[in-house]
Coordinates of C-alpha atoms in Angstrom, one line a residue:
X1 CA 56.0 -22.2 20.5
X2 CA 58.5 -23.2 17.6
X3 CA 58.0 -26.1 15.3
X4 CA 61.6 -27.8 14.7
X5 CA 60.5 -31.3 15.0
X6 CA 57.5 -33.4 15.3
X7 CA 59.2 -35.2 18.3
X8 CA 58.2 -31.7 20.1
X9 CA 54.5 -32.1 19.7
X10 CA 52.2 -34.2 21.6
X11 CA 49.6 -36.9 19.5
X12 CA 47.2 -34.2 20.3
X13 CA 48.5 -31.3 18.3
X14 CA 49.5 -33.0 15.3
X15 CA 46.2 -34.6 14.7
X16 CA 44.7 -31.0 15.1
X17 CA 47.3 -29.7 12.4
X18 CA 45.7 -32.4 10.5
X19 CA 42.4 -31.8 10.8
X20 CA 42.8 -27.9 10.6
X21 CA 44.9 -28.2 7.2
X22 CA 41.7 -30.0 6.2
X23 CA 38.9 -27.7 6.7
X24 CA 41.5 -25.0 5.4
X25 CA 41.3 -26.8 2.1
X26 CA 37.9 -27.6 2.0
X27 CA 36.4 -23.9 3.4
X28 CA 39.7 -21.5 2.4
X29 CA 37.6 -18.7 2.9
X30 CA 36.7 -18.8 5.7
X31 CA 40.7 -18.0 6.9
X32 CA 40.9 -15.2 3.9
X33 CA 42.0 -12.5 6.5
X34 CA 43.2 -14.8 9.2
X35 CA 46.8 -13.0 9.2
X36 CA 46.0 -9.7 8.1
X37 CA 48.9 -7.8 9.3
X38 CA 51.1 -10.5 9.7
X39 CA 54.1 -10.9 8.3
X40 CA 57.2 -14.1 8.0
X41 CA 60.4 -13.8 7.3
X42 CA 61.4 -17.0 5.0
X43 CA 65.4 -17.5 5.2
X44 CA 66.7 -20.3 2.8
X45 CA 69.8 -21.9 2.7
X46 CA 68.9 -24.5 0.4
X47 CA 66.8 -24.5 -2.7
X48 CA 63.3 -24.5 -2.7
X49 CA 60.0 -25.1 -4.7
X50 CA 57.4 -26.6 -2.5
X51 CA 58.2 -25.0 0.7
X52 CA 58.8 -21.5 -0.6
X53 CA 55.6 -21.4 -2.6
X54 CA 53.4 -22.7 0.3
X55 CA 54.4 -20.5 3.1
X56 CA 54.4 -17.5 0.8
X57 CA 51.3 -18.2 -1.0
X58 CA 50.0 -19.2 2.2
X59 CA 51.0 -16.1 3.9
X60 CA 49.5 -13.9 0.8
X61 CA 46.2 -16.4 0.9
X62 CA 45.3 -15.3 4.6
X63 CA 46.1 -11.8 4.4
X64 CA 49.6 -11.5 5.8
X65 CA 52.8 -10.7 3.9
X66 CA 56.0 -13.2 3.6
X67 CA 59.5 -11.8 3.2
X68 CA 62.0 -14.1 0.9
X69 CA 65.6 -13.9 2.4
X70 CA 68.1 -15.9 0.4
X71 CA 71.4 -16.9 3.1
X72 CA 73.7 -15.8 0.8
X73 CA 72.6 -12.3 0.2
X74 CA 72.0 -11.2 4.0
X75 CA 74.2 -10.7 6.7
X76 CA 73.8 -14.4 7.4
X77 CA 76.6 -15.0 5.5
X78 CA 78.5 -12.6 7.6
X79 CA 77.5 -11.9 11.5
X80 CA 77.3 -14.1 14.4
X81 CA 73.7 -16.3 13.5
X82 CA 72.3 -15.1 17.5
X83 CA 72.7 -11.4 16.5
X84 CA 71.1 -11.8 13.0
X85 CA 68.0 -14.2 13.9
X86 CA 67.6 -11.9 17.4
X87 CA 67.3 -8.7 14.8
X88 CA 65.1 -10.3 12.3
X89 CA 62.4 -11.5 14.9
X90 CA 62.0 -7.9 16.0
X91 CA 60.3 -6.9 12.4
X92 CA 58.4 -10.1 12.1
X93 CA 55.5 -12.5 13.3
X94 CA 57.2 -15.4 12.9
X95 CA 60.5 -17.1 10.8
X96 CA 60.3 -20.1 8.6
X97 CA 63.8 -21.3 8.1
X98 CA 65.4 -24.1 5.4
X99 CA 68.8 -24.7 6.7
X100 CA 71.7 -27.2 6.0
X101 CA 71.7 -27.8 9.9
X102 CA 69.3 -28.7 12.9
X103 CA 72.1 -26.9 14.6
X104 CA 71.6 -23.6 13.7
X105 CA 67.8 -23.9 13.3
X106 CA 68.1 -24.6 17.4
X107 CA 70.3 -21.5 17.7
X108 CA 67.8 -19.3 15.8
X109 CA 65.0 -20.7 17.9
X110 CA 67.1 -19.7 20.9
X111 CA 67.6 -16.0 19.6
X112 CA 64.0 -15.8 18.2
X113 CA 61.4 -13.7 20.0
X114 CA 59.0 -14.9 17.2
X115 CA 58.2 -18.6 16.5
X116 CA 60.3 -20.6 14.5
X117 CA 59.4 -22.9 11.4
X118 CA 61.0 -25.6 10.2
X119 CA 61.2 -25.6 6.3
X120 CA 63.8 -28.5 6.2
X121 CA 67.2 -29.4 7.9
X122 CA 69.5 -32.3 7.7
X123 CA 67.7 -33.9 10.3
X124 CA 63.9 -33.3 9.8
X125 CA 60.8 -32.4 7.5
X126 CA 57.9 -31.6 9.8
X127 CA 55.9 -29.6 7.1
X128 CA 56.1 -31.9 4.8
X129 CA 55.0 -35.3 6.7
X130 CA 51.8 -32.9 8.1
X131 CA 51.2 -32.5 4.2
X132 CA 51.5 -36.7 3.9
X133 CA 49.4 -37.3 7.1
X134 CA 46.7 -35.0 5.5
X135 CA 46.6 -36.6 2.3
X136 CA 46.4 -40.5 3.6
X137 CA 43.3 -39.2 5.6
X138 CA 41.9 -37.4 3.1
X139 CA 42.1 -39.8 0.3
X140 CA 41.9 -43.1 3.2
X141 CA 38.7 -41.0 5.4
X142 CA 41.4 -42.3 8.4
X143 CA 44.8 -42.4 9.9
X144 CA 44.4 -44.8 12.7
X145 CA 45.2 -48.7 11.5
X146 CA 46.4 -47.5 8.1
X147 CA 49.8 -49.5 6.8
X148 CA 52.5 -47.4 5.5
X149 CA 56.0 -49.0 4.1
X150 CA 58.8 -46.2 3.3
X151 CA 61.1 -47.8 1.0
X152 CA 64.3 -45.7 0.7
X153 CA 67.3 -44.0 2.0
X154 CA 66.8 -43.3 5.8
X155 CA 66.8 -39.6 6.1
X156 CA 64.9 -37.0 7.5
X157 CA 61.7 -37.4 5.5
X158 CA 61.8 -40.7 6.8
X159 CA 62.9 -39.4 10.3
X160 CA 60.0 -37.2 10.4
X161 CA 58.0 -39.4 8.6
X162 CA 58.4 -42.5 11.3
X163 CA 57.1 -39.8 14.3
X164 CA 54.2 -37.8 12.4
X165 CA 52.6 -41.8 11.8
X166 CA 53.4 -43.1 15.0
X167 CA 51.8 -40.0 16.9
X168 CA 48.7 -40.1 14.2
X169 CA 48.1 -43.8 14.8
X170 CA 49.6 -45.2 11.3
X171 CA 51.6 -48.3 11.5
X172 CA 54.9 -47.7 9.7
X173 CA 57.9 -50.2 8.3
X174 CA 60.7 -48.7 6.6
X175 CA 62.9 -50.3 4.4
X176 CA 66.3 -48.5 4.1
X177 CA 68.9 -50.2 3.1
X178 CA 71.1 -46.8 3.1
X179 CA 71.4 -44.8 6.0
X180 CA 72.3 -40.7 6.0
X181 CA 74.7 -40.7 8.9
X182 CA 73.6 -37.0 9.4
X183 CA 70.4 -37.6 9.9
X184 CA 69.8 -40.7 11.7
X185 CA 68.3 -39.7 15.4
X186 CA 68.4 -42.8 17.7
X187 CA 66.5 -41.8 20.5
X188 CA 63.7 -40.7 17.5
X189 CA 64.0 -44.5 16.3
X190 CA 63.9 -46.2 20.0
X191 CA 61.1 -44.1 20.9
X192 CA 58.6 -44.8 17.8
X193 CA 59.7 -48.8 18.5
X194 CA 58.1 -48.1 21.7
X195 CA 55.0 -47.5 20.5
X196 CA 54.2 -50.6 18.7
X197 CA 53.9 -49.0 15.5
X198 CA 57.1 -48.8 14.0
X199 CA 59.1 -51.6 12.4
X200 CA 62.2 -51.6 10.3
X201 CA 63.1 -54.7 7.5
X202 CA 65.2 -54.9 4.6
X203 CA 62.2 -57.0 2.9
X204 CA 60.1 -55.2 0.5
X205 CA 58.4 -57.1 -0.7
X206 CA 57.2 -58.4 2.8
X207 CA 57.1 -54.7 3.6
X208 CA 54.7 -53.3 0.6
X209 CA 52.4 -56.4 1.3
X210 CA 48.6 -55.6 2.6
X211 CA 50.0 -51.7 2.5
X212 CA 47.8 -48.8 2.4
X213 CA 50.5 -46.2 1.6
X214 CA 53.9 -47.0 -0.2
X215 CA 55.9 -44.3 0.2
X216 CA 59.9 -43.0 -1.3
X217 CA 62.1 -40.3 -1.4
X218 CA 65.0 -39.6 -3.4
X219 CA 68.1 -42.0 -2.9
X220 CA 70.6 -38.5 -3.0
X221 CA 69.6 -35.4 -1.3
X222 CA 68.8 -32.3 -3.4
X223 CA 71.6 -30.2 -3.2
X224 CA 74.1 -33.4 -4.0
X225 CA 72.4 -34.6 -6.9
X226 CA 74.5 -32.7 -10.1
X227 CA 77.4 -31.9 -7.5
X228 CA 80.1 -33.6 -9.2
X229 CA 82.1 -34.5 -5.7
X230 CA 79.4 -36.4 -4.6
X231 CA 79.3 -38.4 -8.0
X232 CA 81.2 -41.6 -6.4
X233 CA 78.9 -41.9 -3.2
X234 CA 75.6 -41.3 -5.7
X235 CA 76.9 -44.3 -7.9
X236 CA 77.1 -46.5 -5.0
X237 CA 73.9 -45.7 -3.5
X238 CA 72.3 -46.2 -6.8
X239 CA 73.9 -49.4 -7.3
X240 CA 72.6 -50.3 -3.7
X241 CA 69.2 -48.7 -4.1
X242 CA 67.6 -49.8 -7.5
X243 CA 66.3 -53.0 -6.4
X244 CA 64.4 -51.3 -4.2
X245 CA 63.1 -49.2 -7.2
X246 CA 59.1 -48.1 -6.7
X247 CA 57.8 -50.0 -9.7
X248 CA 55.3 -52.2 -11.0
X249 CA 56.9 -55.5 -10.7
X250 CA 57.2 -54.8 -6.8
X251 CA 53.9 -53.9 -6.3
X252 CA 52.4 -56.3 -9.0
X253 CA 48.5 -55.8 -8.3
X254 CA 48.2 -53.7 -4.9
X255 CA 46.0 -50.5 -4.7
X256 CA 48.4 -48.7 -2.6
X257 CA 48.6 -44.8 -2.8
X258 CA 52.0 -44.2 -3.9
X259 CA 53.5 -41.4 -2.4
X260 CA 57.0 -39.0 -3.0
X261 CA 57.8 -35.9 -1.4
X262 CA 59.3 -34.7 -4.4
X263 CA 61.7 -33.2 -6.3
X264 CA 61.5 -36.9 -8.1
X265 CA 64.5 -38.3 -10.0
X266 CA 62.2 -40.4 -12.3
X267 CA 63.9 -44.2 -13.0
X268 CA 65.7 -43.8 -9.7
X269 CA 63.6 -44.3 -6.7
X270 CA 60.6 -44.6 -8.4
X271 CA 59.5 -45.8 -12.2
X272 CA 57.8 -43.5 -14.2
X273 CA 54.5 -45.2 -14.9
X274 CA 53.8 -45.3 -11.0
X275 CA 54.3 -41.3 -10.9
X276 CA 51.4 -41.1 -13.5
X277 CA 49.8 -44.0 -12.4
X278 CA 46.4 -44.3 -10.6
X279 CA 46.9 -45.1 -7.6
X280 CA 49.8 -42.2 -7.2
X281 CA 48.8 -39.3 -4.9
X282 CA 51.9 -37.1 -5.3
X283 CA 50.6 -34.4 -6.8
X284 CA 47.9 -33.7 -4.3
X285 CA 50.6 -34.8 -1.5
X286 CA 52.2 -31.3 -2.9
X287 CA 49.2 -29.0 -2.7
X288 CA 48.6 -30.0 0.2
X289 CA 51.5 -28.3 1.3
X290 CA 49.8 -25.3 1.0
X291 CA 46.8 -26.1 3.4
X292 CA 49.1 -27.4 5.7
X293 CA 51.4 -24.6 5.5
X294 CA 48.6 -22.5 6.6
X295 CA 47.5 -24.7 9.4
X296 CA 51.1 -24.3 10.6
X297 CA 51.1 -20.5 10.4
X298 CA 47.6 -20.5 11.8
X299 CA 48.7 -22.1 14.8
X300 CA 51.7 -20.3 15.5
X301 CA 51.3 -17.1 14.0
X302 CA 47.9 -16.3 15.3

């Protein structure tokens, strides 16, 4: 069993990933040697705070061991990607892989013998929206009826976003005004229509109205941020993007959590006094990456 995308898991399982990151958090020692013996290979392609730390710490947490393999400095770089993932599975329990391309995280599933993780691909953030999931319930006491509005480029946060609330129950509207061609999965967006839950508009304020959750993410991917070639296309989705700014005149008086998956690009997506401001639950939203990291290894691992 791999997790590549949330699309893969029935309404069942997520909601046990849920509840399981929970009672990790709340009772951690009861799943202190939970993967004794276990080890995970961690292959990055792209930088890395919140995923690296959590499945690493996780890993070290329950008693197992993770291995940190940088693309660049392996035979990744080099050999056919079948060869290289089919060779790594046979030392390890399991691989957790953050890739430029859902492409070649489906070809390493193919050649794994081990279960593979999605740390992050062009297409998809799984970890990360069970980390969100867990904090709306934690800090709501429920997922089903809640309200959340993404307000941002549509990406694949919001991609994975948009199926981990429609199979938890949570209403959803997004509000993305830009689109990452790269990313955008059709079938993913026809599908949560089908459900009743999901809704898309281009007005926010309409959209943060009566909202439990208001939710962003940055308006330029990570690794395009300070690259210089991508300085034209960042000026024009900032031009597009800042009247969709998180801030204070948009939300006026509403006791929504604010959530970011971070890294944040402070006066961008989001204003600075909602990062520090009450009602913001982004810093929990991160360590709960941990607990949910372990729910994830838990599951698949054990």
């Amino acid at each position: 069993m791999h997790l590549l995308t949330l699309k893969d898991w029935s309404s069942e399982e997520v909601r046990e990933l849920i509840d399981s990151s929970l009672d990790i958090k709340k009772n951690p020692e009861d799943y202190e040697f939970s993967l004794e013996g276990k080890s995970l290979a961690m292959i990055f392609q792209k930088t890395s705070t919140r995923t690296r730390l959590s499945f690493e710490v996780g890993m070290t947490q329950m008693g197992g061991h993770a291995v940190y393999m940088d693309w660049m400095t392996t035979n990744l770089v080099l050999s056919d990607l079948r060869d290289e993932v089919r060779s790594i599975s046979g030392y390890v329990d399991g691989v957790m892989a953050r890739v430029l391309k859902n492409s070649d995280l489906r070809i390493m599933a193919e050649a794994s013998s081990v279960p593979v993780i999605n740390g992050c691909d062009e297409k998809y953030h799984p970890c990360q929206i069970i980390a969100d999931l867990v904090t709306m319930k934690e800090k709501k006491g429920r997922l089903d009826g809640l309200k959340v509005a993404y307000v941002g480029v549509h990406n694949n946060v919001c991609n994975s976003l948009i199926v981990g609330c429609t199979k938890a129950g949570v209403r959803i509207v997004t509000v993305t005004p830009v689109v990452n061609e790269a990313s955008f999965d059709e079938g993913l967006v026809e599908a949560a229509k089908a459900t009743g839950l999901y809704e898309h508009s281009l007005d926010v304020e309409a959209a943060v109205e009566g909202c439990d959750v208001v939710y962003t993410d940055t308006w330029v991917d990570m690794e395009f941020f300070l690259d210089s070639k991508f300085e034209k296309e960042k000026e024009k989705r900032v031009k597009a993007m800042l009247p969709f700014q998180i801030n204070r005149k948009l939300l006026g008086d509403s006791d929504a959590l604010i959530m970011h998956d971070m890294p944040i690009h402070r006066g961008y997506e989001i204003a600075d006094d909602m990062v520090e401001g009450a009602n913001s639950v982004i810093f929990v939203q991160s360590e709960n990456r941990l607990h949910s990291a372990k729910a994830v290894l838990l599951k698949l691992l054990r």
